[in-house]
CSV table of C-alpha atoms (C1' of nucleotides) in Angstrom, one decimal:
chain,number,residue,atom,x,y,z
A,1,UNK,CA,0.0,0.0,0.0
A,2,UNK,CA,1.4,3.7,-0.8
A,3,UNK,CA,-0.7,5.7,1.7
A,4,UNK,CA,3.1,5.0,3.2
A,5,UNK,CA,4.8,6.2,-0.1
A,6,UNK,CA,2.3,9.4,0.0
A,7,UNK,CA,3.6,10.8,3.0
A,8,UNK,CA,7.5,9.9,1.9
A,9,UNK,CA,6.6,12.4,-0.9
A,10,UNK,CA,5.4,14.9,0.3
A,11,UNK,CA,8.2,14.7,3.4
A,12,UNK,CA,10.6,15.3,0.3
A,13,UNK,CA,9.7,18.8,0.2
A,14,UNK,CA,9.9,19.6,3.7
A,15,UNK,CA,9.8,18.4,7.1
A,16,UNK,CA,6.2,18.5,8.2
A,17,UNK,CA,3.7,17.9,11.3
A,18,UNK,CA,0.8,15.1,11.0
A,19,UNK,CA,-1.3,18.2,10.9
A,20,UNK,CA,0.4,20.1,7.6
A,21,UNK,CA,0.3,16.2,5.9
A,22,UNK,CA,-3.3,16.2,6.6
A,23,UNK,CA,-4.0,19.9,5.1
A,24,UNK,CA,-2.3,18.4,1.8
A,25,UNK,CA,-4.2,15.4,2.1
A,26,UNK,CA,-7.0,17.9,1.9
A,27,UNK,CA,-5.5,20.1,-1.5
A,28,UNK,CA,-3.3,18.8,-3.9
A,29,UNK,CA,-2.3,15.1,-3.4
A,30,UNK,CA,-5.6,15.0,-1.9
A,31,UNK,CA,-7.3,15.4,-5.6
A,32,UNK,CA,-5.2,11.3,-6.3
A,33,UNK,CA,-4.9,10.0,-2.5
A,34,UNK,CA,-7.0,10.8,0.1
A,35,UNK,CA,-5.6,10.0,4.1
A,36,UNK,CA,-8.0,11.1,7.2
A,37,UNK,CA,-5.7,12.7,10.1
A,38,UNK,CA,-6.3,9.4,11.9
A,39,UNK,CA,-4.8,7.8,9.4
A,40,UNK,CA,-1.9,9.7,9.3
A,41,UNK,CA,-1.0,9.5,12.6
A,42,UNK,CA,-1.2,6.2,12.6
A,43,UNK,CA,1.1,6.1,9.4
A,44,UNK,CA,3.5,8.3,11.0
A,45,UNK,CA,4.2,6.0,14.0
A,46,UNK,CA,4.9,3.3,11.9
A,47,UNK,CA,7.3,5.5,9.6
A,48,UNK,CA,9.3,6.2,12.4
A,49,UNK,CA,9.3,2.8,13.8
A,50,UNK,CA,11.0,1.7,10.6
A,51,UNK,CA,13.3,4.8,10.6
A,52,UNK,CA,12.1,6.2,7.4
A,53,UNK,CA,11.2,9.7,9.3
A,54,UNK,CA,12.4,11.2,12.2
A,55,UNK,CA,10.9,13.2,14.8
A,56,UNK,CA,11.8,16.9,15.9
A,57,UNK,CA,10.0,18.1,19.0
A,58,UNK,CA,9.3,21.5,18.6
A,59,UNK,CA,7.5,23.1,22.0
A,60,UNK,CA,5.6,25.4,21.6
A,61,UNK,CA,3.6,27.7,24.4
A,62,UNK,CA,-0.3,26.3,26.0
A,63,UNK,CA,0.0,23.4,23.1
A,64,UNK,CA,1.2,20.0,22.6
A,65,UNK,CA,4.7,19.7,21.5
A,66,UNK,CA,5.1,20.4,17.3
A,67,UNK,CA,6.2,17.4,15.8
A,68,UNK,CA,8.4,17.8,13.1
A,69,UNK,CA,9.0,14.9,10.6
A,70,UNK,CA,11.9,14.7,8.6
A,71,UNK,CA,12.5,12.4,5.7
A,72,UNK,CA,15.5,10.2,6.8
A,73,UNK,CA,18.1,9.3,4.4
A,74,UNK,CA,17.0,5.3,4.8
A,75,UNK,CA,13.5,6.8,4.0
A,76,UNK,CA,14.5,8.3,1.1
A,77,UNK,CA,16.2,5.1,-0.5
A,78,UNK,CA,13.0,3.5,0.4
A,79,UNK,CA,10.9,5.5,-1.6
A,80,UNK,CA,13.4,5.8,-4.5
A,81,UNK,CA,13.2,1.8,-4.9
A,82,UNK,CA,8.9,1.6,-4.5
A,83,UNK,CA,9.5,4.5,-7.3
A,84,UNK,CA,12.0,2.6,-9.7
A,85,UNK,CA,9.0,-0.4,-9.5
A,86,UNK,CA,6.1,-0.7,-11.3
A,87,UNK,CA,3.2,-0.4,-9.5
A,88,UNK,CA,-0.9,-1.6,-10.8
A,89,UNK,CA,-3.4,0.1,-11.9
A,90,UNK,CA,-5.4,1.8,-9.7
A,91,UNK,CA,-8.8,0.4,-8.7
A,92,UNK,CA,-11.9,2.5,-8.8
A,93,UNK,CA,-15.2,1.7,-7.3
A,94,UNK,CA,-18.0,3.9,-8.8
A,95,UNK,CA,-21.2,3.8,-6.9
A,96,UNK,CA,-22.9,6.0,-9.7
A,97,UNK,CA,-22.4,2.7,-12.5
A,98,UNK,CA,-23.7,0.6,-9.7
A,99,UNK,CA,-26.4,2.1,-9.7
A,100,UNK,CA,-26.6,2.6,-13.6
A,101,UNK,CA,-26.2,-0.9,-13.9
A,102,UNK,CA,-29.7,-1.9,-12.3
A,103,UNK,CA,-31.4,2.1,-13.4
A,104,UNK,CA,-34.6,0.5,-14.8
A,105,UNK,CA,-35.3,-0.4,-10.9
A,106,UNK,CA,-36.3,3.4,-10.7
A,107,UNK,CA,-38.0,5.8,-12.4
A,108,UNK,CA,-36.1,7.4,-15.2
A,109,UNK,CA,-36.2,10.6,-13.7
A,110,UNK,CA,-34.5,9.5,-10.6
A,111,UNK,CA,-31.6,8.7,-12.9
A,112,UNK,CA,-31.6,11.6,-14.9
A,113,UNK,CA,-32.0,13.9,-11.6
A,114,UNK,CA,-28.5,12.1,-10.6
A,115,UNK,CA,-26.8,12.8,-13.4
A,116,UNK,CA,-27.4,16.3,-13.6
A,117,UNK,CA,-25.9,16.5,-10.1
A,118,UNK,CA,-22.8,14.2,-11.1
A,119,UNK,CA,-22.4,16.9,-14.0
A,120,UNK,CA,-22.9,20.0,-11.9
A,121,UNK,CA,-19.9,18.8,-9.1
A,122,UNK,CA,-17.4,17.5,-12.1
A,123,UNK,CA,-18.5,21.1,-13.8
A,124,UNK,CA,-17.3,22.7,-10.4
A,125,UNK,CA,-14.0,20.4,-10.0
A,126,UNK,CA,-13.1,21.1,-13.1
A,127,UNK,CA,-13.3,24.5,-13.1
A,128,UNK,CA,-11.4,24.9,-10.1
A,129,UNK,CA,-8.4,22.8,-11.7
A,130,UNK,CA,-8.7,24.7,-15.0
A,131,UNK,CA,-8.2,27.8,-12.2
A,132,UNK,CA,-5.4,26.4,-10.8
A,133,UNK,CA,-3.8,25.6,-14.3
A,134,UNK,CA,-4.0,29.1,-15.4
A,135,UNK,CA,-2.3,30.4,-12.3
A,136,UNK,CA,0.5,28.2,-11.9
A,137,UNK,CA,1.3,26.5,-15.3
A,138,UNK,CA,0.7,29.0,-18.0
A,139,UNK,CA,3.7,27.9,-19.5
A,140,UNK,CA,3.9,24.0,-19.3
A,141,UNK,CA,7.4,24.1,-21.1
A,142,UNK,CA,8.8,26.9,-19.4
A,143,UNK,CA,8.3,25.4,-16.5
A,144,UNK,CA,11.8,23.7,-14.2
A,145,UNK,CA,11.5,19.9,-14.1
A,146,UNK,CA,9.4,19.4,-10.6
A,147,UNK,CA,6.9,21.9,-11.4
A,148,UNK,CA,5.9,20.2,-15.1
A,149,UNK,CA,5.6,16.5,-12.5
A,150,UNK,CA,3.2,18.6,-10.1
A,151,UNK,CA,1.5,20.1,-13.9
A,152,UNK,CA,1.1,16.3,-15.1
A,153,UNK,CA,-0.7,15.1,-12.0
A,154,UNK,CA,-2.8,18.4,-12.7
A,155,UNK,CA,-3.8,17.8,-16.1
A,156,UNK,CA,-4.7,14.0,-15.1
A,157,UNK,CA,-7.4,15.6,-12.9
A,158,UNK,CA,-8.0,17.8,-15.6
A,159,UNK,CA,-9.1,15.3,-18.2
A,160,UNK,CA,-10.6,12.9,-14.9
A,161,UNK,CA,-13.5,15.4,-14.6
A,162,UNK,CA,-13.6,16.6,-18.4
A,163,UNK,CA,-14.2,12.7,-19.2
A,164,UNK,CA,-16.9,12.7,-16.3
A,165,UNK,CA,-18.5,15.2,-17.5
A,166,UNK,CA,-18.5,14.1,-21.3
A,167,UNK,CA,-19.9,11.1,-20.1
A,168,UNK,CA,-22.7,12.8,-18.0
A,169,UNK,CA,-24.0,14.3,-21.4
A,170,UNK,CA,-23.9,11.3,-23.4
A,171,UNK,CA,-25.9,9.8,-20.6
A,172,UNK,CA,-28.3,12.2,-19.8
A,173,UNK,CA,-29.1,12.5,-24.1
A,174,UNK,CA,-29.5,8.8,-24.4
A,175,UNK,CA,-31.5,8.5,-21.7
A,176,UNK,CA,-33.8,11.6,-22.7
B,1,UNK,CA,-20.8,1.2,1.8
B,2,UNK,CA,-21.8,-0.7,-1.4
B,3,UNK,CA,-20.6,-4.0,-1.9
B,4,UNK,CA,-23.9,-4.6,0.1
B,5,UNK,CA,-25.5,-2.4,-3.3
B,6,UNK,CA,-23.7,-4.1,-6.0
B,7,UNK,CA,-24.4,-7.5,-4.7
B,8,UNK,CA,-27.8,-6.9,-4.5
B,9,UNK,CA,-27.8,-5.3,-8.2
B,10,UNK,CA,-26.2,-8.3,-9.3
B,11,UNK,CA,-29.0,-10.1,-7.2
B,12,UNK,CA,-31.4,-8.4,-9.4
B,13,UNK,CA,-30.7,-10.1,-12.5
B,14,UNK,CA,-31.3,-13.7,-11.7
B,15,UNK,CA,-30.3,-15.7,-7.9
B,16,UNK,CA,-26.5,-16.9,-7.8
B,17,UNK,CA,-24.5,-18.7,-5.5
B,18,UNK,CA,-21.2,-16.9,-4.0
B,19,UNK,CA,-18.7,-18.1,-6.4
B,20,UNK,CA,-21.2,-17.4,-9.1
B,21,UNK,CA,-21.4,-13.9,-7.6
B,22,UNK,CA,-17.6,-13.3,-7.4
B,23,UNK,CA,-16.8,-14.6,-11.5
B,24,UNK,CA,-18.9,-11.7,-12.0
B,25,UNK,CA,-16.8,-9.0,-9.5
B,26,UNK,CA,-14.3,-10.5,-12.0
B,27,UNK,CA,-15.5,-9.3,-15.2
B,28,UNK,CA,-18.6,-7.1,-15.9
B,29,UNK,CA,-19.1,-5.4,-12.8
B,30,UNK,CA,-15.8,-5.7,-11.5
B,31,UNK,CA,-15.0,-3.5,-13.9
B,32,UNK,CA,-16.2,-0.3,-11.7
B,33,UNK,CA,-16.5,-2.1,-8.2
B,34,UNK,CA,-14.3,-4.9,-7.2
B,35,UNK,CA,-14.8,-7.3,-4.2
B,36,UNK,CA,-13.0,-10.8,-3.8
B,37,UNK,CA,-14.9,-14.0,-3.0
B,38,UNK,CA,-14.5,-13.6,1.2
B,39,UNK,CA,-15.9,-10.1,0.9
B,40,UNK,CA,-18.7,-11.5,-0.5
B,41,UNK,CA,-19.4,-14.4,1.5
B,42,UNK,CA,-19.2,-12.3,4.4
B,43,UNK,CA,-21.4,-9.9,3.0
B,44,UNK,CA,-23.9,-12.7,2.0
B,45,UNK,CA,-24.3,-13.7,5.2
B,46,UNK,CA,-25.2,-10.2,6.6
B,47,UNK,CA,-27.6,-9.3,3.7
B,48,UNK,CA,-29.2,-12.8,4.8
B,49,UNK,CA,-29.5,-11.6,8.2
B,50,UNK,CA,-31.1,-8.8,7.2
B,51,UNK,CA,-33.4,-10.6,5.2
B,52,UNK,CA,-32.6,-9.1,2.2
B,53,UNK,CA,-31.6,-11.9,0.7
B,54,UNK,CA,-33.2,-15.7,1.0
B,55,UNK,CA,-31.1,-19.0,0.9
B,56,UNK,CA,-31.5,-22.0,-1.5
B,57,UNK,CA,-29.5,-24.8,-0.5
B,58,UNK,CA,-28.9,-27.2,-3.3
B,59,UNK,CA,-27.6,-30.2,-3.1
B,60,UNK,CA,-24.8,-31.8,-4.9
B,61,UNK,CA,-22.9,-34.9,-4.9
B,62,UNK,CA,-19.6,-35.0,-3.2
B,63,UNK,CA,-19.5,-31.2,-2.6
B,64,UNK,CA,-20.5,-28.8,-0.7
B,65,UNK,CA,-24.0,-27.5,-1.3
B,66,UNK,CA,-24.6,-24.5,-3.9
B,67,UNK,CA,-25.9,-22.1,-1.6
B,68,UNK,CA,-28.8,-19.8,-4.1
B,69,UNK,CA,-29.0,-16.5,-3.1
B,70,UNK,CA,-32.2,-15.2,-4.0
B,71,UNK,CA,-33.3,-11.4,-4.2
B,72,UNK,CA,-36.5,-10.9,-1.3
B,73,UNK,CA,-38.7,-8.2,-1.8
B,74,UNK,CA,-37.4,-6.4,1.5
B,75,UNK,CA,-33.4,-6.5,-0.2
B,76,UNK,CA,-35.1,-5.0,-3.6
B,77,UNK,CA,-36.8,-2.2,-1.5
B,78,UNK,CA,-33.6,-1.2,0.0
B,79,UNK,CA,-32.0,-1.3,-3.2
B,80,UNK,CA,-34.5,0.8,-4.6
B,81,UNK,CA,-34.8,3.0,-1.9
B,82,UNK,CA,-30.6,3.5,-2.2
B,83,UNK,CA,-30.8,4.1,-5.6
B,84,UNK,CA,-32.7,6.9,-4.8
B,85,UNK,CA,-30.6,8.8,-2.3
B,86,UNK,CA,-27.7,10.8,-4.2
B,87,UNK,CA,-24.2,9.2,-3.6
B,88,UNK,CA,-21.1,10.7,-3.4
B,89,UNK,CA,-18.3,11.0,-5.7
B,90,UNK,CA,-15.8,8.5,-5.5
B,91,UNK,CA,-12.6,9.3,-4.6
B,92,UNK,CA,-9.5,7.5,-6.5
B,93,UNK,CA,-6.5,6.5,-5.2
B,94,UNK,CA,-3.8,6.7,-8.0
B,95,UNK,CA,-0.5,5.1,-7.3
B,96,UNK,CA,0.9,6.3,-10.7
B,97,UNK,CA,0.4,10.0,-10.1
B,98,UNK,CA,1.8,10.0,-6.3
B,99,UNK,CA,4.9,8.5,-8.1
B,100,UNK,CA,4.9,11.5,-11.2
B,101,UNK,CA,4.5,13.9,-8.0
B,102,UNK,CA,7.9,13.4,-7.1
B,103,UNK,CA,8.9,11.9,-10.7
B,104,UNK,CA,12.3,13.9,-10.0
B,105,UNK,CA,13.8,11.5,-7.5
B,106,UNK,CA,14.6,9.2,-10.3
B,107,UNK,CA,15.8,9.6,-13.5
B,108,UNK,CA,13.9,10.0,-16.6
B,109,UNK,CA,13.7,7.2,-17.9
B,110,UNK,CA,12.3,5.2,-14.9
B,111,UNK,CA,9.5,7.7,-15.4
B,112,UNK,CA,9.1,7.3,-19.2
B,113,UNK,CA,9.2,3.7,-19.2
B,114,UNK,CA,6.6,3.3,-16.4
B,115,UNK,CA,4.3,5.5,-18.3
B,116,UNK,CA,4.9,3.3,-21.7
B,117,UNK,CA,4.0,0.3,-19.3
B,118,UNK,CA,0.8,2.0,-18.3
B,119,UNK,CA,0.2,3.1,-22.0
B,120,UNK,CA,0.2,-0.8,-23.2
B,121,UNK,CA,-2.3,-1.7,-20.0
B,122,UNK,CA,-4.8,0.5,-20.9
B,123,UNK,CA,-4.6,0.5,-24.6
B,124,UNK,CA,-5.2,-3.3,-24.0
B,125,UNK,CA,-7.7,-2.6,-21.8
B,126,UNK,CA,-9.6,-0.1,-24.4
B,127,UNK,CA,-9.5,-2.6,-27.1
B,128,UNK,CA,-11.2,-5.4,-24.4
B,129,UNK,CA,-14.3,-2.9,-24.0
B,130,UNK,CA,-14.0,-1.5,-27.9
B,131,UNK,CA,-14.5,-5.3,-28.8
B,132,UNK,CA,-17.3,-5.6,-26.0
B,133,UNK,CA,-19.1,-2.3,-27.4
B,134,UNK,CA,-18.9,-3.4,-31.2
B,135,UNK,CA,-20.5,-7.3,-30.6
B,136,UNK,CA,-22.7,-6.4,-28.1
B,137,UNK,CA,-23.7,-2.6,-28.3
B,138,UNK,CA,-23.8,-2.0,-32.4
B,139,UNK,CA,-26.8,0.4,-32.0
B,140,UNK,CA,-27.2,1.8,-28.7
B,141,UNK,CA,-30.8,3.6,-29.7
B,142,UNK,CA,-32.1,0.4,-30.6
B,143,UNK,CA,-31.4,-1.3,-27.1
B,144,UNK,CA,-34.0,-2.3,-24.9
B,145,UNK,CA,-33.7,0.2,-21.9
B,146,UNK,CA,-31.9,-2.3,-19.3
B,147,UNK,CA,-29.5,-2.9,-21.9
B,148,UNK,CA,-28.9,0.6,-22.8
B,149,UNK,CA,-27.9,1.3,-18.8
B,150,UNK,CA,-25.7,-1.8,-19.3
B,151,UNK,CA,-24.3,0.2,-22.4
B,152,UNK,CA,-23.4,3.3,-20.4
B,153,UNK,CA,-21.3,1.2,-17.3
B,154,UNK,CA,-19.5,0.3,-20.6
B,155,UNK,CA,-18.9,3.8,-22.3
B,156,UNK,CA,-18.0,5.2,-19.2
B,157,UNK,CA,-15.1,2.4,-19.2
B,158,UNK,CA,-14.1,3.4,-22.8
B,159,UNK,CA,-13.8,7.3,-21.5
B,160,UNK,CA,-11.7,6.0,-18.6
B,161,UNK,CA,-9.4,4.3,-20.3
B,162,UNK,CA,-8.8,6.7,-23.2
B,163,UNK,CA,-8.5,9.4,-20.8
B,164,UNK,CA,-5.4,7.7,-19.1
B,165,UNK,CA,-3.7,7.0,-22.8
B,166,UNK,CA,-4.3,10.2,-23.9
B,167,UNK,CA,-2.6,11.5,-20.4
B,168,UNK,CA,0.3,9.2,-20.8
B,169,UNK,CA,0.9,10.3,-24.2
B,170,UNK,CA,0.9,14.0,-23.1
B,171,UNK,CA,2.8,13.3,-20.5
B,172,UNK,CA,5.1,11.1,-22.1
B,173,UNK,CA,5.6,14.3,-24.9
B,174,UNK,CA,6.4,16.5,-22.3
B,175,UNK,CA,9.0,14.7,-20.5
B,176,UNK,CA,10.8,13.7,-23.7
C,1,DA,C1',0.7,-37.1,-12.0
C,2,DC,C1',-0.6,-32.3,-12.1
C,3,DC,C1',-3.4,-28.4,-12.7
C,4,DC,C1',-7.7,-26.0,-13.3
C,5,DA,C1',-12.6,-25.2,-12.3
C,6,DC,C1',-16.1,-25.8,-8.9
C,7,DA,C1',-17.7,-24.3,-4.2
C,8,DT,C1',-17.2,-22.9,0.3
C,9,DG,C1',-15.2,-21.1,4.1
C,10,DT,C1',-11.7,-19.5,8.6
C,11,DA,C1',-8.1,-16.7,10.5
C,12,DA,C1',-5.0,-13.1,10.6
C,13,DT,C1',-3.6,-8.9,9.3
C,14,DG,C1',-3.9,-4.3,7.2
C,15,DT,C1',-6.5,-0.2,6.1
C,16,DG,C1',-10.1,3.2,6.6
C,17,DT,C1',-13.9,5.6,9.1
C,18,DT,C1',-16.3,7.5,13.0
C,19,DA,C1',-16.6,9.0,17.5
C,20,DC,C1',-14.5,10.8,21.4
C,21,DA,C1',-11.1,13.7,23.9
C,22,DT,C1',-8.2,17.9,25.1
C,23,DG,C1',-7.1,22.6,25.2
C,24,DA,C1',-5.3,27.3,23.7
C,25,DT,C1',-5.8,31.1,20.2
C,26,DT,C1',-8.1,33.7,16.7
C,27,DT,C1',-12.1,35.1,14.1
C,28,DT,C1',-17.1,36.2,13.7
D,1,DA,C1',-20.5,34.2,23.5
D,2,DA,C1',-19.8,30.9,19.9
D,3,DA,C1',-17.3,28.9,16.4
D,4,DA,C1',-13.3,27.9,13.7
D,5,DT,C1',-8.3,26.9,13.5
D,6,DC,C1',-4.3,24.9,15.5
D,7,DA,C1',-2.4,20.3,17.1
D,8,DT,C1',-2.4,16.1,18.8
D,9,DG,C1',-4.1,11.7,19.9
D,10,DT,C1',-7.1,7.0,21.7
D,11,DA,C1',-10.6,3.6,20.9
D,12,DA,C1',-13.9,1.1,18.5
D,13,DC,C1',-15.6,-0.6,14.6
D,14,DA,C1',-16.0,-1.6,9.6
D,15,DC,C1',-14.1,-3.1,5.5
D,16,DA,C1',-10.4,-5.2,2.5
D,17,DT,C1',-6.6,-8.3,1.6
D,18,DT,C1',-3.8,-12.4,2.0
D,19,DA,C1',-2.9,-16.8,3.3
D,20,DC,C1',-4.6,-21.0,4.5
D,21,DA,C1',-7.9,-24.9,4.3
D,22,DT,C1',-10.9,-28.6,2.1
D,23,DG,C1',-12.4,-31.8,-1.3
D,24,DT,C1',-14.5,-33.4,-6.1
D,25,DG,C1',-14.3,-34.0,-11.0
D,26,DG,C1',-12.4,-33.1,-15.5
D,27,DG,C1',-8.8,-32.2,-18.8
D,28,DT,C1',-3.6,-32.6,-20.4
DNA sequence: ACCCACATGTAATGTGTTACATGATTTT
DNA sequence: AAAATCATGTAACACATTACATGTGGGT
């Protein structure tokens, strides 16, 4: 499982608290992995067990102690070999085709009703990453080498929610 | 959760046993929503608890009995009554991407040749549903209405894997 | 002789979700 | 005065994966 190689990744560009990771979980790698705080923390103990991160206590006044992890050198290696191997194809699980699949148990509208929602919240997301693209990759080949990675994983999201939505239409015109 | 949903979708169509059940998590449905056989003999036995589903026993010679699983009119109530509630969008987890996040950590090529490996996979797995939509699905007005829901599960497929070629081909471009 | 399909399951482990818990500071 | 943000965690439960287990019948 990479919920592991997530947080080694994100580690690489700075040493973080459970509570930054989880804010990114929330933005950016959030839009390809999604991680709860719980899960996390969780994570985190076992990162350090293994010495791939280590822990800096940072005090801090009327709070729990900050806790600073740092990629470890080990950790690093680690995540360069899981990188250098392949690694499957992601497994989806649409509850929307579920339901497609048996859609002549309800009323057509019903469908149709879902659909229009489905489009409307792909509509949004994709919006918002067409926003983002605009900002902070004008230029795709301008761009220095990590910033056209972080622009890739964008336009993957990109076409995600343009294919949604494409699909949306053709749905909602057959079924019309 | 819906393995509980997809089972009883599957239910829907005709009764099945477990393994029955499972070869089709394997192919058709298990195209959008995977589940292995213990999921679903565990999840069996608490739709039958819940009386959504009704056992036949069948008996064979020299093996176990072929446990039926029928469809009750309580389990097709809560099906439809499911169906009608909107669900959420699902969220992906996509191994590939958290790798191009940090694709600088390795060199190039361990990039480029992972995303060739991912271009084959789903260019295979295009043709599989291309092949499925031209036998089956010739004329998609035509089809009786259960069919033509069956049609979409499968369109959506062809989107989703010609979204991630035409990705990897981008992205491919751009890192060459 | 060996493997595959049929047909079911237990057990252990790993992952993910939800609820609960604490307590200060900043914003509304 | 109330709510949100910062910052961490425990505990319980639900769901998923992997390995192990059993035993027949048919094909190569």
């Amino acid at each position: 499982m990479s919920l592991t190689h997530a947080i080694l990744v994100l580690l690489t560009d700075c040493a973080q608290s459970g509570y930054d990771l989880a804010k990114q979980f929330d933005g950016s790698v959030g839009f390809f992995w999604q991680a709860s705080h719980q899960q996390i923390y969780r994570e985190l103990g076992k990162l350090e067990a293994q010495q791939w991160v280590e822990v800096e206590a940072i005090a801090q006044a009327g709070r729990p102690d900050k806790k600073l992890y740092h990629l470890t050198e080990l950790g690093k290696q680690h995540l360069i070999s899981w990188m250098e191997q392949p690694c499957d194809l992601s497994r989806t699980r649409e509850a929307l085709l579920v339901k497609m699949f048996a859609g002549n148990l309800v009323p057509r509208d019903v469908i149709l009703q879902e659909l229009e929602r489905h489009h409307d919240l792909h509509t949004k997301q994709l919006a918002l990453y067409r926003d983002i693209e605009q900002r902070h990759f004008a230029n795709p080949q301008a761009l220095p080498i990590e910033a056209q990675f972080r622009y890739l994983t964008l336009r993957k999201g990109i076409g995600y929610e343009a294919d949604w939505l494409a699909w949306c239409e053709e749905a909602i015109q057959l079924l019309s």
